[in-house]
């Protein structure tokens, strides 16, 4: 991402900092149509007609002056140029000299990348179909081995989309802790299990160690040709072949698709295996609808950009160090985990694209959970703690269950009540003046209300957050597509493994206590 000097943005940030801020109560009192002005829908066609997501940012403190200020910031930061660069396949990941072509997987982007993605998807679709038809034998289980971006997306999507029916029982294993792999072994029969080894680089130690153990388990379970049961999902196909996977079962993707943006590529293989090919392509179509919205709208009308305005407002102007995400939908239990990698690995940076040290936090810490569980655990702090935490709520109008509608009604009313309570505040004591029962209110939230949490909606939700993350990076002037911060710890682990080196006294003592010194 080439960058106009961050210095040019300083006066705009200064103006934003001194822009008067109103309470949520005043904002709603002053503008009866605030909900309409501060919410918007992204829609796409579905079998039932239009399907979509309503993005309601009215319970945030953004007002006309702040929105205009952030629009000025986006212009000065080169938002439109950088978005064009992203979608044209320019090498915006400057530190690694690479493009970031995840949208091409959804059909939006530079033609060669879009064409290549379509061809690779076609190949993947054929393999998925062949496996469903029995080409690898009677496959009932898939152990998907990967970590980070090669696991979080598959785990989220498989969990979200196969609650009713899974064509194949999928177990996503990421941790090197053998306990994780043993749990998958315990749930699978080697005779009817295949293994997906998912690694962009095909070198990650956790994944390669787990993959080797999985082959051993297949062999010990009486499978004659264990590697014949392996499918490799990777941007380094030659390494997968070298490792022993037959070319016909290597599903490549392009190097320009980042790990945490790779669910749309062959890394989505377990989703197609478990939920079916149509569900996988529906997920791509939902993401594409968001890509089109993001490409075709500017300023506040661009909903991911508007969300980034709010993110920057809370993190840079009000000093909120975290943002919480609560899905009022059991199927999205893994969504906060997914977002943590997407947002924190992308925007947890300390220097700008120009290499200048940032003068404030780069991005809020993302955390969250599932409602209503979280209400009975962490919401105390949100309502009465001293931290200001902007909250995102996600819910679906259509229920995911077939039980008494009371379940879903209680779920939704609780979701909306939390946003209302955070904003309104009040005092819960009979006298109305007990400080321990006082709720300060004026606490911000945003709500993403899905018509129905189907595969397209899941794709749209993920793509929305990808673009929100990108928009935040543009406003901050940072490169969201590298992740050098993960390298030092890996190197140290290798150094320890190699032995013979001195580390700090604490680390040396711990190694010795564990019998590794
Ligand atoms: O260590 C971080 C990371 O590189 C992530 O960015 C990535 O998603 C993950 O490791 C897994 O990498 P790979 O897909 O190459 O195994």
Coordinates of C-alpha atoms and ligand atoms in Angstrom, one line a residue:
X1 CA 0.0 0.0 0.0
X2 CA 1.9 3.1 -1.1
X3 CA 1.2 6.0 1.2
X4 CA 0.7 9.7 1.0
X5 CA 2.7 11.0 3.9
X6 CA 1.1 10.5 7.3
X7 CA 2.1 14.0 8.2
X8 CA -0.6 15.3 5.8
X9 CA -3.2 13.6 8.0
X10 CA -2.1 15.2 11.2
X11 CA -4.2 18.3 10.9
X12 CA -7.2 16.2 10.0
X13 CA -6.8 14.0 13.0
X14 CA -6.3 17.2 15.1
X15 CA -9.6 18.6 13.7
X16 CA -11.3 15.3 14.5
X17 CA -9.9 15.3 18.0
X18 CA -11.4 18.8 18.7
X19 CA -14.7 18.1 17.0
X20 CA -17.4 18.4 19.8
X21 CA -19.0 15.1 20.7
X22 CA -22.7 14.6 21.7
X23 CA -24.2 11.9 23.9
X24 CA -26.2 9.2 22.2
X25 CA -29.3 10.6 23.9
X26 CA -28.8 14.0 22.4
X27 CA -28.0 12.6 19.0
X28 CA -31.3 10.7 18.9
X29 CA -33.2 13.6 20.4
X30 CA -31.8 15.9 17.7
X31 CA -32.5 13.6 14.8
X32 CA -35.7 11.5 14.8
X33 CA -34.5 9.9 11.6
X34 CA -31.1 8.9 13.0
X35 CA -31.8 5.2 12.7
X36 CA -32.4 5.6 8.9
X37 CA -29.5 7.8 8.4
X38 CA -27.1 5.7 10.3
X39 CA -28.1 2.2 9.1
X40 CA -27.9 0.6 5.7
X41 CA -28.5 -2.8 4.0
X42 CA -26.3 -4.9 1.8
X43 CA -28.5 -7.2 -0.2
X44 CA -28.2 -10.0 -2.7
X45 CA -30.6 -12.2 -4.6
X46 CA -31.6 -15.5 -3.1
X47 CA -34.2 -18.2 -3.8
X48 CA -36.5 -16.6 -1.3
X49 CA -36.1 -13.1 -2.9
X50 CA -33.7 -10.5 -1.5
X51 CA -31.6 -11.6 1.3
X52 CA -29.3 -9.3 3.2
X53 CA -27.8 -7.8 6.3
X54 CA -28.9 -4.5 8.0
X55 CA -25.9 -2.6 9.5
X56 CA -27.1 -0.3 12.2
X57 CA -24.5 2.2 13.4
X58 CA -27.0 4.6 14.9
X59 CA -26.0 3.8 18.5
X60 CA -22.5 5.0 17.9
X61 CA -21.4 8.6 18.6
X62 CA -20.8 9.4 14.9
X63 CA -22.6 12.6 13.9
X64 CA -22.6 14.8 10.8
X65 CA -19.4 16.7 11.8
X66 CA -17.5 13.5 12.7
X67 CA -18.7 11.7 9.6
X68 CA -17.6 14.6 7.4
X69 CA -14.2 14.8 9.3
X70 CA -13.6 11.1 8.7
X71 CA -14.6 11.4 5.1
X72 CA -12.0 14.1 4.8
X73 CA -9.5 11.8 6.4
X74 CA -10.4 8.9 4.1
X75 CA -9.9 11.2 1.1
X76 CA -6.5 12.5 2.4
X77 CA -5.4 8.9 3.2
X78 CA -6.1 8.0 -0.4
X79 CA -9.0 5.6 0.3
X80 CA -10.3 5.4 -3.2
X81 CA -6.9 5.0 -4.8
X82 CA -6.0 2.3 -2.3
X83 CA -9.2 0.5 -2.8
X84 CA -8.6 0.6 -6.6
X85 CA -5.1 -0.7 -6.0
X86 CA -6.5 -3.6 -3.9
X87 CA -9.0 -4.6 -6.5
X88 CA -6.7 -4.2 -9.5
X89 CA -4.2 -6.6 -8.1
X90 CA -1.5 -4.0 -7.5
X91 CA 1.3 -5.0 -5.0
X92 CA -0.3 -3.2 -2.1
X93 CA 1.4 -5.5 0.4
X94 CA 4.5 -3.5 0.0
X95 CA 6.7 -5.2 2.6
X96 CA 6.3 -8.5 0.9
X97 CA 5.9 -7.1 -2.7
X98 CA 2.6 -8.9 -3.2
X99 CA -1.0 -8.2 -4.2
X100 CA -3.8 -9.1 -1.9
X101 CA -6.3 -10.9 -4.2
X102 CA -8.8 -12.5 -1.9
X103 CA -11.7 -10.7 -3.7
X104 CA -10.7 -12.4 -7.0
X105 CA -11.7 -15.6 -5.4
X106 CA -15.2 -14.1 -5.4
X107 CA -15.0 -12.9 -8.9
X108 CA -14.0 -9.3 -8.2
X109 CA -10.6 -8.1 -9.2
X110 CA -8.0 -8.2 -11.9
X111 CA -9.0 -10.5 -14.8
X112 CA -6.1 -12.9 -14.7
X113 CA -6.6 -13.5 -10.9
X114 CA -10.4 -13.9 -11.3
X115 CA -9.9 -16.3 -14.2
X116 CA -7.3 -18.3 -12.3
X117 CA -9.5 -18.5 -9.2
X118 CA -12.4 -19.7 -11.3
X119 CA -10.3 -22.4 -12.8
X120 CA -8.9 -23.5 -9.5
X121 CA -12.5 -23.6 -8.0
X122 CA -13.7 -25.7 -10.9
X123 CA -10.9 -28.2 -10.2
X124 CA -11.7 -28.2 -6.5
X125 CA -15.4 -28.7 -7.3
X126 CA -14.6 -31.7 -9.3
X127 CA -12.5 -33.3 -6.6
X128 CA -15.2 -32.5 -4.0
X129 CA -17.8 -34.2 -6.2
X130 CA -15.6 -37.2 -6.8
X131 CA -15.0 -37.6 -3.1
X132 CA -18.7 -37.4 -2.5
X133 CA -19.2 -40.0 -5.2
X134 CA -16.8 -42.4 -3.5
X135 CA -13.5 -41.9 -5.4
X136 CA -11.5 -42.2 -2.2
X137 CA -13.7 -45.0 -0.8
X138 CA -16.4 -44.6 1.7
X139 CA -15.4 -41.3 3.4
X140 CA -17.4 -40.5 6.5
X141 CA -14.8 -38.3 8.3
X142 CA -12.3 -35.6 7.3
X143 CA -9.6 -34.5 9.6
X144 CA -8.6 -31.0 8.5
X145 CA -5.2 -30.0 9.7
X146 CA -4.1 -26.4 9.5
X147 CA -3.5 -23.4 11.8
X148 CA -4.3 -19.7 11.9
X149 CA -5.9 -18.7 8.6
X150 CA -5.7 -22.3 7.4
X151 CA -8.0 -23.4 10.2
X152 CA -10.1 -20.6 11.7
X153 CA -12.2 -20.0 8.6
X154 CA -12.9 -23.7 7.9
X155 CA -13.7 -24.2 11.6
X156 CA -16.1 -21.3 11.6
X157 CA -17.9 -22.1 8.3
X158 CA -18.2 -25.8 9.0
X159 CA -19.6 -25.1 12.4
X160 CA -22.0 -22.4 11.1
X161 CA -23.3 -24.3 8.1
X162 CA -23.6 -27.9 9.1
X163 CA -25.6 -27.8 12.3
X164 CA -28.5 -29.6 10.6
X165 CA -26.6 -31.8 8.3
X166 CA -23.0 -32.6 7.5
X167 CA -22.3 -34.7 4.4
X168 CA -19.0 -35.6 6.0
X169 CA -18.0 -35.3 9.6
X170 CA -15.2 -32.7 9.8
X171 CA -12.7 -32.2 12.6
X172 CA -10.5 -29.2 12.4
X173 CA -7.2 -29.7 14.2
X174 CA -4.8 -26.8 14.6
X175 CA -2.9 -27.1 17.9
X176 CA 0.4 -28.9 18.0
X177 CA -0.7 -30.1 21.4
X178 CA -1.3 -33.8 20.6
X179 CA -4.4 -33.7 22.8
X180 CA -6.2 -32.0 19.9
X181 CA -5.2 -34.5 17.3
X182 CA -6.0 -37.4 19.7
X183 CA -9.5 -36.0 20.1
X184 CA -10.0 -36.2 16.4
X185 CA -8.6 -39.7 16.1
X186 CA -11.0 -40.8 18.9
X187 CA -14.0 -39.5 16.9
X188 CA -12.9 -41.0 13.6
X189 CA -12.5 -44.5 12.0
X190 CA -9.2 -44.6 10.0
X191 CA -11.0 -46.8 7.4
X192 CA -13.4 -44.1 6.5
X193 CA -11.3 -41.0 7.2
X194 CA -9.5 -38.7 4.9
X195 CA -7.1 -35.9 5.8
X196 CA -6.8 -32.4 4.5
X197 CA -3.4 -30.8 5.1
X198 CA -4.0 -27.0 4.8
X199 CA -1.0 -24.8 4.8
X200 CA -0.3 -21.8 2.5
X201 CA 3.4 -22.3 2.9
X202 CA 3.4 -26.1 3.5
X203 CA 6.1 -25.6 6.1
X204 CA 4.3 -24.6 9.3
X205 CA 5.7 -26.8 12.0
X206 CA 2.4 -27.5 13.8
X207 CA 0.6 -28.5 10.6
X208 CA 3.4 -30.6 9.2
X209 CA 3.9 -32.4 12.6
X210 CA 0.2 -33.1 12.9
X211 CA 0.0 -34.2 9.3
X212 CA 2.8 -36.8 9.9
X213 CA 1.1 -38.1 13.0
X214 CA -2.2 -38.4 11.1
X215 CA -0.5 -40.5 8.3
X216 CA 0.9 -42.7 11.0
X217 CA -2.5 -43.1 12.6
X218 CA -4.0 -44.0 9.2
X219 CA -1.3 -46.6 8.6
X220 CA -1.7 -48.1 12.1
X221 CA -5.4 -48.2 11.5
X222 CA -4.9 -50.6 8.5
X223 CA -5.0 -48.1 5.6
X224 CA -2.6 -49.4 3.0
X225 CA -1.8 -46.1 1.3
X226 CA -2.2 -43.4 4.0
X227 CA -0.9 -40.6 1.8
X228 CA -3.5 -41.6 -0.8
X229 CA -6.1 -40.3 1.6
X230 CA -4.5 -36.9 1.8
X231 CA -5.7 -33.8 0.0
X232 CA -3.3 -30.8 0.2
X233 CA -4.6 -27.2 0.2
X234 CA -1.7 -24.9 -0.4
X235 CA -0.1 -22.0 -2.3
X236 CA 3.1 -24.1 -2.4
X237 CA 1.9 -27.1 -4.5
X238 CA 5.5 -28.2 -5.3
X239 CA 6.2 -28.7 -1.5
X240 CA 3.0 -30.8 -1.1
X241 CA 4.1 -33.0 -4.0
X242 CA 7.5 -33.3 -2.5
X243 CA 5.9 -34.3 0.8
X244 CA 4.2 -37.1 -1.0
X245 CA 0.7 -36.0 -2.0
X246 CA -0.2 -37.0 -5.5
X247 CA -0.7 -34.0 -7.8
X248 CA -4.3 -34.9 -8.5
X249 CA -5.1 -34.3 -4.8
X250 CA -3.2 -31.0 -4.5
X251 CA -5.5 -28.0 -4.6
X252 CA -3.5 -24.9 -5.1
X253 CA -4.3 -21.3 -4.5
X254 CA -2.4 -18.2 -5.5
X255 CA 0.3 -16.8 -3.3
X256 CA -1.5 -13.4 -3.4
X257 CA -4.3 -14.7 -1.2
X258 CA -3.3 -14.0 2.4
X259 CA -3.6 -16.8 5.0
X260 CA -6.3 -15.0 7.0
X261 CA -8.1 -14.2 3.8
X262 CA -8.0 -17.7 2.4
X263 CA -11.3 -19.3 3.3
X264 CA -12.5 -18.5 -0.2
X265 CA -9.7 -20.5 -1.9
X266 CA -9.0 -24.2 -1.6
X267 CA -8.6 -23.7 2.1
X268 CA -12.5 -23.8 2.0
X269 CA -12.3 -27.4 0.9
X270 CA -13.7 -28.8 4.2
X271 CA -16.7 -26.4 3.9
X272 CA -17.5 -27.8 0.5
X273 CA -16.9 -31.4 1.7
X274 CA -19.1 -31.0 4.8
X275 CA -21.8 -28.6 3.6
X276 CA -21.7 -29.3 -0.1
X277 CA -20.4 -27.4 -3.1
X278 CA -23.5 -25.2 -3.5
X279 CA -23.1 -23.9 0.0
X280 CA -19.5 -23.1 -0.6
X281 CA -20.3 -21.2 -3.8
X282 CA -23.2 -19.4 -2.0
X283 CA -20.7 -18.2 0.6
X284 CA -18.6 -16.8 -2.3
X285 CA -21.7 -15.1 -3.8
X286 CA -22.6 -13.4 -0.4
X287 CA -19.0 -12.1 -0.1
X288 CA -19.2 -10.9 -3.7
X289 CA -22.3 -8.8 -2.9
X290 CA -20.3 -7.1 -0.2
X291 CA -17.3 -6.6 -2.6
X292 CA -19.6 -4.9 -5.0
X293 CA -21.0 -2.6 -2.3
X294 CA -17.5 -1.8 -1.1
X295 CA -16.2 -1.1 -4.7
X296 CA -19.2 1.0 -5.7
X297 CA -19.9 3.3 -2.7
X298 CA -17.9 6.1 -1.2
X299 CA -17.7 8.0 2.0
X300 CA -20.2 7.1 4.7
X301 CA -22.4 5.3 2.2
X302 CA -19.7 2.6 2.1
X303 CA -20.7 0.6 5.1
X304 CA -17.4 -1.1 5.9
X305 CA -15.7 2.3 5.6
X306 CA -18.4 3.8 7.9
X307 CA -17.7 1.0 10.4
X308 CA -14.0 1.9 10.2
X309 CA -14.9 5.5 11.0
X310 CA -16.5 4.3 14.2
X311 CA -13.6 2.0 15.0
X312 CA -11.1 4.8 14.6
X313 CA -13.3 7.2 16.5
X314 CA -13.5 4.9 19.5
X315 CA -9.9 3.7 19.4
X316 CA -8.0 6.9 18.5
X317 CA -10.3 9.7 19.8
X318 CA -11.8 8.1 22.9
X319 CA -9.0 5.8 23.8
X320 CA -11.0 2.5 23.7
X321 CA -8.5 -0.2 23.7
X322 CA -10.9 -3.0 22.8
X323 CA -13.9 -3.7 20.7
X324 CA -16.2 -6.6 21.7
X325 CA -18.3 -8.7 19.2
X326 CA -21.2 -10.8 20.5
X327 CA -23.0 -13.1 18.1
X328 CA -26.5 -13.8 19.3
X329 CA -26.4 -16.9 17.2
X330 CA -24.9 -20.2 18.4
X331 CA -23.8 -20.9 14.8
X332 CA -21.4 -18.0 15.0
X333 CA -19.7 -19.1 18.2
X334 CA -16.4 -19.2 16.4
X335 CA -16.8 -15.8 14.7
X336 CA -15.0 -13.8 17.4
X337 CA -12.0 -16.2 17.1
X338 CA -12.0 -15.7 13.4
X339 CA -12.2 -11.9 13.7
X340 CA -9.4 -11.9 16.2
X341 CA -7.0 -13.2 13.6
X342 CA -8.4 -11.1 10.8
X343 CA -8.3 -7.8 12.6
X344 CA -5.4 -8.2 15.0
X345 CA -3.0 -10.0 12.7
X346 CA -3.9 -7.5 10.0
X347 CA -3.9 -4.2 11.9
X348 CA -1.9 -4.9 15.1
X349 CA 1.1 -2.9 13.7
X350 CA 3.4 -0.3 15.1
X351 CA 4.7 1.4 11.9
X352 CA 3.0 3.0 9.0
X353 CA 3.6 1.9 5.4
X354 CA 6.4 4.5 5.3
X355 CA 8.1 2.8 8.3
X356 CA 7.2 5.7 10.7
X357 CA 6.2 4.8 14.2
X358 CA 2.5 5.3 14.8
X359 CA 1.6 8.0 17.3
X360 CA -1.3 6.0 18.8
X361 CA -2.8 2.5 18.9
X362 CA -3.1 0.8 15.6
X363 CA -6.3 -1.2 16.1
X364 CA -8.5 -2.1 19.0
X365 CA -8.1 -5.5 20.6
X366 CA -10.9 -7.7 19.3
X367 CA -12.7 -10.0 21.8
X368 CA -16.2 -11.3 22.3
X369 CA -18.4 -14.3 22.7
X370 CA -21.9 -15.6 22.1
X371 CA -25.2 -14.2 23.4
X372 CA -27.0 -14.7 25.6
X373 CA -24.2 -16.7 27.4
X374 CA -21.9 -13.6 27.6
X375 CA -24.6 -11.6 29.4
X376 CA -24.2 -13.8 32.4
X377 CA -20.5 -13.6 32.4
X378 CA -18.8 -10.5 31.0
X379 CA -21.6 -7.9 30.4
X380 CA -21.3 -6.6 33.9
X381 CA -18.1 -4.8 32.8
X382 CA -19.7 -3.5 29.7
X383 CA -22.5 -1.9 31.6
X384 CA -20.8 -0.7 34.7
X385 CA -17.0 -1.1 34.3
X386 CA -14.8 1.9 33.9
X387 CA -13.7 0.8 30.4
X388 CA -15.6 2.1 27.4
X389 CA -16.0 -0.8 25.0
X390 CA -17.8 -0.4 21.7
X391 CA -19.9 -3.5 21.2
X392 CA -21.0 -5.2 17.9
X393 CA -24.1 -7.4 18.1
X394 CA -24.8 -9.9 15.3
X395 CA -28.1 -11.7 15.0
X396 CA -30.4 -13.3 12.5
X397 CA -34.1 -12.6 12.1
X398 CA -34.8 -16.1 10.9
X399 CA -34.2 -18.7 13.7
X400 CA -31.5 -21.4 13.3
X401 CA -33.6 -23.8 15.3
X402 CA -37.0 -25.5 14.9
X403 CA -38.0 -25.4 18.6
X404 CA -40.7 -23.3 20.2
X405 CA -40.3 -19.7 18.7
X406 CA -39.9 -18.6 22.3
X407 CA -36.2 -19.5 22.1
X408 CA -35.5 -17.2 19.2
X409 CA -37.7 -14.4 20.4
X410 CA -35.9 -14.4 23.8
X411 CA -32.6 -14.5 22.0
X412 CA -33.4 -11.5 19.8
X413 CA -35.1 -9.4 22.5
X414 CA -32.1 -9.9 24.7
X415 CA -29.8 -8.8 21.9
X416 CA -31.7 -5.6 21.3
X417 CA -32.2 -5.0 25.0
X418 CA -28.5 -5.0 25.6
X419 CA -27.8 -2.4 23.0
X420 CA -30.7 -0.3 24.4
X421 CA -29.5 -0.7 28.0
X422 CA -25.9 0.2 27.2
X423 CA -27.2 3.4 25.5
X424 CA -29.9 4.4 28.0
X425 CA -28.4 3.6 31.3
X426 CA -30.4 4.4 34.4
X427 CA -30.7 3.4 38.1
X428 CA -32.1 0.0 39.1
X429 CA -32.6 0.9 42.8
X430 CA -36.1 1.7 44.2
X431 CA -34.8 5.0 45.4
X432 CA -33.2 5.7 42.1
X433 CA -29.9 6.9 43.7
X434 CA -28.0 3.8 44.7
X435 CA -24.5 4.2 43.1
X436 CA -24.0 0.4 43.0
X437 CA -27.1 0.1 40.9
X438 CA -26.3 3.0 38.6
X439 CA -25.8 2.5 34.9
X440 CA -24.0 5.4 33.3
X441 CA -25.4 4.7 29.8
X442 CA -24.2 6.5 26.7
X443 CA -22.3 3.3 25.8
X444 CA -21.9 2.6 22.1
X445 CA -23.0 -0.4 20.1
X446 CA -23.6 -1.4 16.5
X447 CA -25.9 -4.2 15.3
X448 CA -25.7 -6.4 12.3
X449 CA -29.1 -7.9 11.7
X450 CA -29.1 -10.7 9.1
X451 CA -32.3 -11.8 7.4
X452 CA -31.2 -15.4 7.7
X453 CA -27.9 -16.8 8.6
X454 CA -27.3 -18.9 5.5
X455 CA -24.1 -19.6 3.6
X456 CA -24.3 -16.3 1.6
X457 CA -24.9 -14.3 4.7
X458 CA -21.9 -15.9 6.4
X459 CA -19.8 -15.0 3.3
X460 CA -21.1 -11.5 3.4
X461 CA -20.4 -11.1 7.1
X462 CA -16.8 -12.3 6.7
X463 CA -16.2 -10.1 3.6
X464 CA -17.7 -7.1 5.4
X465 CA -15.1 -7.5 8.1
X466 CA -12.3 -8.0 5.6
X467 CA -13.2 -4.6 4.0
X468 CA -13.7 -3.0 7.4
X469 CA -10.2 -4.2 8.3
X470 CA -8.7 -2.8 5.1
X471 CA -10.5 0.5 5.6
X472 CA -9.1 0.8 9.1
X473 CA -5.6 0.1 7.7
X474 CA -6.0 2.9 5.1
X475 CA -7.1 5.4 7.7
X476 CA -4.1 4.5 9.8
X477 CA -1.7 4.3 6.9
X478 CA -0.6 0.8 7.7
X479 CA -0.1 -2.4 5.7
X480 CA -2.7 -4.9 6.8
X481 CA -1.4 -7.7 4.7
X482 CA 1.9 -8.7 6.4
X483 CA 2.4 -10.3 9.8
X484 CA 6.1 -10.1 10.7
X485 CA 5.0 -9.9 14.4
X486 CA 4.6 -13.7 14.5
X487 CA 8.2 -14.4 13.3
X488 CA 10.3 -13.7 16.3
X489 CA 8.6 -16.2 18.6
X490 CA 8.9 -18.8 15.9
X491 CA 12.6 -18.1 15.5
X492 CA 13.2 -18.4 19.2
X493 CA 11.4 -21.7 19.4
X494 CA 13.6 -23.0 16.6
X495 CA 16.7 -21.7 18.4
X496 CA 15.6 -23.4 21.5
X497 CA 15.0 -26.6 19.6
X498 CA 18.5 -26.4 17.9
X499 CA 20.0 -26.2 21.4
X500 CA 23.3 -24.8 22.6
X501 CA 22.1 -21.2 22.9
X502 CA 21.8 -19.0 25.9
X503 CA 18.5 -17.2 26.6
X504 CA 17.4 -15.0 29.5
X505 CA 17.6 -16.5 33.0
X506 CA 13.9 -17.0 33.3
X507 CA 13.6 -18.9 30.0
X508 CA 16.7 -21.0 30.8
X509 CA 15.2 -21.9 34.2
X510 CA 11.8 -22.9 32.7
X511 CA 13.5 -25.0 30.0
X512 CA 15.5 -26.8 32.7
X513 CA 12.4 -27.4 34.9
X514 CA 10.6 -28.9 31.9
X515 CA 13.6 -31.2 31.1
X516 CA 14.3 -29.3 27.9
X517 CA 17.4 -27.4 29.1
Ligands
LIG1 O1 2.2 -17.6 12.0 C1 1.1 -16.9 11.4 C2 0.7 -17.5 10.1 O2 1.6 -17.3 9.2 C3 -0.7 -17.0 9.7 O3 -0.6 -15.8 9.1 C4 -1.2 -18.1 8.9 O4 -2.6 -18.0 8.7 C5 -0.8 -19.3 9.7 O5 0.5 -18.9 10.3 C6 -0.6 -20.6 9.0 O6 0.3 -20.5 7.9 P1 0.3 -21.6 6.8 O7 -1.1 -21.6 6.2 O8 1.4 -21.2 5.9 O9 0.5 -22.9 7.5

